[in-house]
XYZ file of C-alpha atoms in Angstrom:
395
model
C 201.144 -76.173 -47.615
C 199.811 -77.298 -51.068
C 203.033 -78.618 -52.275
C 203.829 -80.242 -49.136
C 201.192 -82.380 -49.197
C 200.755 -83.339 -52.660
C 204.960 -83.626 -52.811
C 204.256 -86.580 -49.638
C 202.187 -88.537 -51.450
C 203.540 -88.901 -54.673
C 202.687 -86.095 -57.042
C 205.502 -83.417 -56.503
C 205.130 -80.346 -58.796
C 208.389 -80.336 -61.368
C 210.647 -77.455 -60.702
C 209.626 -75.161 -64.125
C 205.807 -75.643 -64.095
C 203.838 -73.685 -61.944
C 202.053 -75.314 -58.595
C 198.419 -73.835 -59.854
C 198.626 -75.957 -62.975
C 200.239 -78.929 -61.694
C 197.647 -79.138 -58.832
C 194.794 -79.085 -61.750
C 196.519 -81.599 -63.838
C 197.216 -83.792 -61.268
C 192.670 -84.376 -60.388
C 191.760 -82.855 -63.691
C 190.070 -86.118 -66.324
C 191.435 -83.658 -68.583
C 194.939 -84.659 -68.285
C 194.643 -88.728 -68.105
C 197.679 -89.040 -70.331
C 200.131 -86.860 -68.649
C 199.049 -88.164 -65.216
C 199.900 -91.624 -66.565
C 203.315 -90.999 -67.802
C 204.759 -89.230 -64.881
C 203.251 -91.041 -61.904
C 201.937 -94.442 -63.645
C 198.781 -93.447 -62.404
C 195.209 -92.675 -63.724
C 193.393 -89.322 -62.838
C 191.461 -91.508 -60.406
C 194.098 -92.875 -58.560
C 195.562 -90.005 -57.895
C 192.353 -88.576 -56.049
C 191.654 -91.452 -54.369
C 195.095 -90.846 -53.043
C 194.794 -87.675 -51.861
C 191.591 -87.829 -50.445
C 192.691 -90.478 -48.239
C 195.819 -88.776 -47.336
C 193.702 -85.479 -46.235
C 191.254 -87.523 -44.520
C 193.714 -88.784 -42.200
C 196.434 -85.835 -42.017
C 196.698 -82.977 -39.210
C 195.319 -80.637 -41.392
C 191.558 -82.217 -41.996
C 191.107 -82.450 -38.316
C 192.220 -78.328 -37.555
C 189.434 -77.966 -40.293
C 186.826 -80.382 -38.512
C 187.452 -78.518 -35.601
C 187.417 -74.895 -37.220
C 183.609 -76.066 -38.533
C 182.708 -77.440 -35.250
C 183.674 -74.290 -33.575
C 181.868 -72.203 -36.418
C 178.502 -73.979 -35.883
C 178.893 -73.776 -32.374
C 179.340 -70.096 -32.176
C 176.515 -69.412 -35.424
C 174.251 -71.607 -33.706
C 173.491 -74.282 -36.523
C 175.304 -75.557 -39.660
C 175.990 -72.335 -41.732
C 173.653 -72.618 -45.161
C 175.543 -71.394 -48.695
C 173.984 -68.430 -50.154
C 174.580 -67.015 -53.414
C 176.202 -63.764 -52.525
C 177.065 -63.001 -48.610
C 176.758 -59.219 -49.938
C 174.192 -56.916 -49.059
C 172.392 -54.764 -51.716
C 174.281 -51.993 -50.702
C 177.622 -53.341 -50.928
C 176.743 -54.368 -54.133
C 175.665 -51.229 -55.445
C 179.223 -49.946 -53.998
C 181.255 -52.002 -55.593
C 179.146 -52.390 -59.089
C 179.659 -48.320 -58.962
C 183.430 -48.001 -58.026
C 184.565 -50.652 -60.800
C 181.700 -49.321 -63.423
C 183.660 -45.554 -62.311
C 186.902 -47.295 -62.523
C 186.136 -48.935 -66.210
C 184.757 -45.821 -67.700
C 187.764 -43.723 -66.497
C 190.277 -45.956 -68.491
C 188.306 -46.584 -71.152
C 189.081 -43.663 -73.342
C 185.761 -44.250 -76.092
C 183.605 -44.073 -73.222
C 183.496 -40.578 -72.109
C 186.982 -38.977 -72.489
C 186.481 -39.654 -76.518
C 183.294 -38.110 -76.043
C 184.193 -34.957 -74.258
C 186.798 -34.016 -76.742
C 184.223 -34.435 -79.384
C 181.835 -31.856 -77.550
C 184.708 -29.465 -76.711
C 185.393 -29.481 -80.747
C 181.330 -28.909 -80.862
C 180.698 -26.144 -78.742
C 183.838 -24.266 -79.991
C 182.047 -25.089 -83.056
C 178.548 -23.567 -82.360
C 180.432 -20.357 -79.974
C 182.228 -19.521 -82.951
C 179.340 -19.636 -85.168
C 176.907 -17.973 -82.873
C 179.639 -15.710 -81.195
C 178.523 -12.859 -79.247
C 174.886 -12.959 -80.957
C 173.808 -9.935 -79.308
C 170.052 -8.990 -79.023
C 168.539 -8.247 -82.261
C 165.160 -9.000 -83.750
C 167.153 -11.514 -86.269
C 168.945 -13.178 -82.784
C 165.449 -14.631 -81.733
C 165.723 -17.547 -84.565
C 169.212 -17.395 -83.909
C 169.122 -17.757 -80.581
C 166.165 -20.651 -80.988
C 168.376 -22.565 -83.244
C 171.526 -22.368 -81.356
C 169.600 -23.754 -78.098
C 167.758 -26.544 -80.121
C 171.092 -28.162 -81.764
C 172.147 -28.122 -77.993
C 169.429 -30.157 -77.186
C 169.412 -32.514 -80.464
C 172.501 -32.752 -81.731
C 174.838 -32.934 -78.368
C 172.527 -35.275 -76.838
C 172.427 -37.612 -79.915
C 176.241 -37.849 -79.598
C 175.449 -40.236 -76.289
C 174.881 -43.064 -78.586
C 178.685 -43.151 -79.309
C 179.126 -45.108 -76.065
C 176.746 -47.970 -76.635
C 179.397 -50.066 -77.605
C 180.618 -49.585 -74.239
C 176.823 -50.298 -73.187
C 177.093 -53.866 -75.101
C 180.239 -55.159 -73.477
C 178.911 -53.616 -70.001
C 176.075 -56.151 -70.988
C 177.639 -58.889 -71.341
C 179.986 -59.234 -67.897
C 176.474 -58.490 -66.257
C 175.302 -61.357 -68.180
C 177.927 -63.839 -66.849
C 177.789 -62.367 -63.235
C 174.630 -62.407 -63.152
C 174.519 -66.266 -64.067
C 177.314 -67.428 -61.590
C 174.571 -64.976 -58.904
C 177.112 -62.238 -57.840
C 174.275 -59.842 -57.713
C 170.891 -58.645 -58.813
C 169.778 -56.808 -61.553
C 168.797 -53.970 -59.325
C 172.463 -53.439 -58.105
C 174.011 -53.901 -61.823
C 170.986 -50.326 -62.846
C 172.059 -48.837 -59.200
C 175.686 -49.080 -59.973
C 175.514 -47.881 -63.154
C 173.401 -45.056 -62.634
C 175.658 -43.699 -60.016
C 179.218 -44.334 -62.279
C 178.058 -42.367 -64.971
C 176.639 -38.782 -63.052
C 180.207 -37.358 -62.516
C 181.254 -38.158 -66.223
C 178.123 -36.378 -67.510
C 178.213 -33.718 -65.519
C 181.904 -32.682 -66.603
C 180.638 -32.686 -70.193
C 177.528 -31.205 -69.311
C 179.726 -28.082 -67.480
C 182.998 -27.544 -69.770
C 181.443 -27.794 -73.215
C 178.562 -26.297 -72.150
C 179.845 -22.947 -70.282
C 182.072 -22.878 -73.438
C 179.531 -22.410 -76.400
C 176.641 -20.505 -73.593
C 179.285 -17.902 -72.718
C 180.632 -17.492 -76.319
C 177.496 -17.096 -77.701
C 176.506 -14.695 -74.761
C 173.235 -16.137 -73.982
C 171.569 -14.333 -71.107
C 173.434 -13.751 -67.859
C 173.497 -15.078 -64.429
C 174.222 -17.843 -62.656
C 171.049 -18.913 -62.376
C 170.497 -19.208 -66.340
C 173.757 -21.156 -66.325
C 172.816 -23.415 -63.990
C 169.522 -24.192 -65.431
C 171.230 -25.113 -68.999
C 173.711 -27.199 -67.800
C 171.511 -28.897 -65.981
C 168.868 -29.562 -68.862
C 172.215 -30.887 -71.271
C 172.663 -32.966 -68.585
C 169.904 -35.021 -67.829
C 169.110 -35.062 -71.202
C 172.597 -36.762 -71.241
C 171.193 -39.400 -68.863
C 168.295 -39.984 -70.726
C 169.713 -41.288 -74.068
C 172.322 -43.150 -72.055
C 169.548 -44.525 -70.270
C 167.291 -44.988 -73.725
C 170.796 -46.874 -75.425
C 170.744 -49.133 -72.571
C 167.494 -50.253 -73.120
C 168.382 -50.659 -76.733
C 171.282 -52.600 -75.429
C 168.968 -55.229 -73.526
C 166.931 -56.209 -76.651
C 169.245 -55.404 -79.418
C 173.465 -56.729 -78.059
C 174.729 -56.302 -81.709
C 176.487 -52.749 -81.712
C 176.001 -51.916 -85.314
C 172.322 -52.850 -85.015
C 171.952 -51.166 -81.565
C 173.406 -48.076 -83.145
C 170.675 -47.570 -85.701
C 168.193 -48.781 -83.637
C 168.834 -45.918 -80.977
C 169.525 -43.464 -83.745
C 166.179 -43.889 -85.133
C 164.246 -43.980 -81.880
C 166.057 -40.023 -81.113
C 165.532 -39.478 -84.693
C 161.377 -39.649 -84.315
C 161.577 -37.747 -81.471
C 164.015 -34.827 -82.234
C 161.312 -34.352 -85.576
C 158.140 -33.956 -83.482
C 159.736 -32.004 -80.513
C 158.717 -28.478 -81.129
C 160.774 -27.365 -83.477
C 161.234 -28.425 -86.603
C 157.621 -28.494 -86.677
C 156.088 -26.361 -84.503
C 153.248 -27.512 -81.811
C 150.597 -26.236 -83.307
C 151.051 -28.075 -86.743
C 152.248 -31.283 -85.832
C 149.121 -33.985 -86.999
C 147.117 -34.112 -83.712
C 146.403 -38.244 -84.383
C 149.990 -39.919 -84.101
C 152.736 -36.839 -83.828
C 150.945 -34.482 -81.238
C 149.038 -37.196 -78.783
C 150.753 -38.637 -78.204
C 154.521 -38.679 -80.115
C 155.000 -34.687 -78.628
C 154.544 -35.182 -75.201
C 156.621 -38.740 -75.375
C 159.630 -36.961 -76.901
C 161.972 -35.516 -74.360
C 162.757 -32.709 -77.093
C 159.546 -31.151 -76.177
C 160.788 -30.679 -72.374
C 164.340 -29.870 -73.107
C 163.779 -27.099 -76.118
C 160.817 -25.319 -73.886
C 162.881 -26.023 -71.039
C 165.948 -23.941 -72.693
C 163.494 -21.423 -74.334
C 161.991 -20.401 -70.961
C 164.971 -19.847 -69.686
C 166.785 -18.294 -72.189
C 164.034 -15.926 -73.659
C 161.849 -14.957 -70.625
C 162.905 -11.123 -68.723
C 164.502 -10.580 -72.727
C 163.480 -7.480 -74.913
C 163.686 -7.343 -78.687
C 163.832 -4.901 -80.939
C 160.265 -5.503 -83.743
C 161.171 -5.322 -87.260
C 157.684 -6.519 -87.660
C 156.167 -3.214 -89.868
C 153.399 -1.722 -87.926
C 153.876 -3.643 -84.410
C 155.239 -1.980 -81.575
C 158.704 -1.182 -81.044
C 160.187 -3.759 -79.145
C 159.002 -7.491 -78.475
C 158.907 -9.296 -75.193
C 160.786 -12.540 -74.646
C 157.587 -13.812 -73.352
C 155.418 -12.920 -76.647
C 158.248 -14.707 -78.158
C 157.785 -17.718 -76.296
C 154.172 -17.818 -76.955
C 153.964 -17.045 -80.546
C 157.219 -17.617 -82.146
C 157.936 -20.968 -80.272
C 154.614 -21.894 -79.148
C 156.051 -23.175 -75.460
C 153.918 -23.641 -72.707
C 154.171 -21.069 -70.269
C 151.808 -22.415 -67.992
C 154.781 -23.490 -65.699
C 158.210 -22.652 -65.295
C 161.506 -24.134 -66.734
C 162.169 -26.460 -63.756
C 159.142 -28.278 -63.965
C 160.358 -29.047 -67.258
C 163.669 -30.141 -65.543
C 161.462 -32.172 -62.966
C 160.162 -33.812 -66.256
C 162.683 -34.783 -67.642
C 164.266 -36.050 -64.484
C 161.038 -38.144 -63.860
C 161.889 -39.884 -67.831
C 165.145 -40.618 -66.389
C 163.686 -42.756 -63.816
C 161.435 -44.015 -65.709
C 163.729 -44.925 -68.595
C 165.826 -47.066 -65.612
C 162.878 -48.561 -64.259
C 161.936 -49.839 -67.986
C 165.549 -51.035 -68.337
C 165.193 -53.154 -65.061
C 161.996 -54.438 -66.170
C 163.739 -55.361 -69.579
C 166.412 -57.141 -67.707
C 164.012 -59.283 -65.141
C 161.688 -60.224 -68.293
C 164.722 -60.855 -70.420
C 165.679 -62.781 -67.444
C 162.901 -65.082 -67.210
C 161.641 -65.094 -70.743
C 164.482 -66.246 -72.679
C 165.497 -69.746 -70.553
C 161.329 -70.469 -71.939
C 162.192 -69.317 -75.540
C 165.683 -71.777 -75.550
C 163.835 -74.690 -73.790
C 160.716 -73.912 -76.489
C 163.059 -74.017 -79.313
C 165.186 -77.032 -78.118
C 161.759 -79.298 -78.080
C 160.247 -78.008 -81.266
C 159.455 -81.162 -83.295
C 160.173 -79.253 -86.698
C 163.992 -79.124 -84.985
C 163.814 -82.741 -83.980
C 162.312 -83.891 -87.195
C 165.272 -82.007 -89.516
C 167.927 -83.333 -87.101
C 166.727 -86.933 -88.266
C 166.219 -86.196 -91.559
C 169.557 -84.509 -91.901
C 172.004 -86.120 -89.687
C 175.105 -84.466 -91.087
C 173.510 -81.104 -90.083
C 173.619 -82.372 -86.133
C 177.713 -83.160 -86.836
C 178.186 -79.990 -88.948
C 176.983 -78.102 -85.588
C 179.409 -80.266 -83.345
C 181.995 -79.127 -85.411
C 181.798 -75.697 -85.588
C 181.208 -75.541 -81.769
């Protein structure tokens, strides 16, 4: 009835333009001019118009009434809130349009997973069919650690992703859509079934090619370790994504943070010879290398015999000797406490990224109101007046 009722009191919409914009130009200060020349009429007048013309048409009183009947049956004048959604709603529909965004975006995930099919066909072909020699142990050891390195460090291709994911939170977050616990919820949940399919097709590829021990049991336990390792440099890039939004910064910046802790996870240097002040306490038991290489070790190696080539030794080696004095892995506990680890990091790493957001929330409205009332700003502004106008302008 729009175009009724602005068409009865002088302001019909012209037949090419469409109603939406003719409604706004008609009340909008904006438009002064073209108000002027079509009706004779400033922006003013023409609201003053219509607001008297509502006031007293058929239409304002149905809506009187509707708001009467409203409070009456809510029991008091109904107060605005900024979002009539409950958590979980919000969590719902943060997940189904994060799962919705990440399927069409093809450099999210789909990008990725063609990457790590080209990997693992990489590695299976490389390693293929590495049977159970004494020279397979370092083989073996090597294959399992650029599993847990080098596929894992490929996560930080999606952090551009991350940055624009950043931003719309940013805005929706301002204009109070939702919380910042929804925005981690929802996009915690979006990502699982993405990881796991990369976590499960690469990774049968390049464990069956390489015939790593049998059983579904083994299986499970490596796909499961990719996985959430996976999670955990997604989850580590969106912290960098918090602090750092520029991608080619954000890049580095996560690529050195994996960087310290792929060198000081157990095996490029093993345990025993990493520097006990800085790199062993506590840089080795920080680094989720440490969890994910014993993690794959334990289950790779242990119920395993090997030949010894070692002169004088006896004639076959244990996986578990391996384990202890090859790798140096703590076999203290069993491989899924090292998954229960590294699924603990996970939630940990989200909990520090919703901390990040709530202090990056309240901090930086004190940093821009700081900055805004520093004298030295004030003082250089009236020094340098032409520096005030050069900012107008660029804005």
């Amino acid at each position: 009835m729009a175009e009724q009722f602005f068409s009865s009191n002088g302001f019909p919409c012209p037949a090419l333009r469409n109603p939406s914009d003719h409604y706004l130009r008609t009340i909008n200060a904006d438009f002064d001019m073209d108000v002027e020349q079509g009706h004779g009429g400033s922006t003013e007048e023409a609201i003053s118009v219509l607001v008297k013309s509502y006031k007293s048409s058929e239409i304002s009183q149905r809506v009187c009434l509707r708001a009467a009947f409203i409070r009456d049956q809510k029991g008091g004048i109904p107060e605005k809130k900024g979002s009539q959604a409950g958590f979980i709603t919000q969590c719902l529909v943060l997940t189904e349009r994060s799962f919705i965004n990440m399927y069409r975006d093809l450099g999210y995930y789909w990008l990725r997973l063609g990457v790590y099919i080209a990997l693992c066909l990489c590695v299976g072909t490389i390693y293929y069919d590495i049977g159970k020699t004494f020279g397979s142990i370092q083989a073996r050891g090597s294959m399992l650690m650029f599993v847990a390195a080098f596929l894992t460090f490929m996560a930080i291709g999606g952090f551009p992703s991350f940055v624009e994911d950043m931003k719309i939170f940013g805005r929706e977050r301002l204009n109070g859509h939702y919380g910042v616990g929804a925005f981690v919820v929802g996009n915690t949940l979006s990502s699982i079934p993405y990881l796991l399919m990369i976590s499960l097709i690469p990774g049968a590829m390049a464990y069956y090619l390489v015939g790593l021990q049998k059983g579904v049991e083994h299986f499970v336990c490596f796909a499961l370790i990719l996985f959430v390792c996976m999670m955990l440099v997604e989850s580590l890039m969106m912290i960098v994504a918090s602090i750092v939004p520029d991608f080619l910064m954000g890049i580095i910046t996560g690529a050195g943070i994996q960087g310290v802790m792929m060198l000081n996870g157990g095996f490029f240097r093993l345990p025993d010879d990493l520097p006990n002040p800085f790199w062993k306490y506590p840089m080795y038991y920080i680094a989720f290398h440490k969890y994910a290489n014993q993690g794959f070790y334990k289950n790779e190696f242990q119920g395993l015999t090997f030949p010894n080539n070692i002169a004088g030794g006896p004639p076959t080696i244990t996986g578990e000797e391996i384990l202890k004095n090859t790798w140096q892995v703590e076999t203290g506990y069993s491989k899924w406490i090292d998954v229960a680890i590294l699924f603990g990091m996970v939630i940990v790493y989200r909990l520090m990224f919703f901390g990040i957001l709530k202090l990056v929330e309240k901090v930086k409205p004190i940093i821009k109101a700081a900055f805004a009332a520093s004298p030295r700003q004030s003082k250089h502004i009236s020094e340098n007046p032409s520096s005030s106008h050069s900012y107008e302008a660029r804005d």
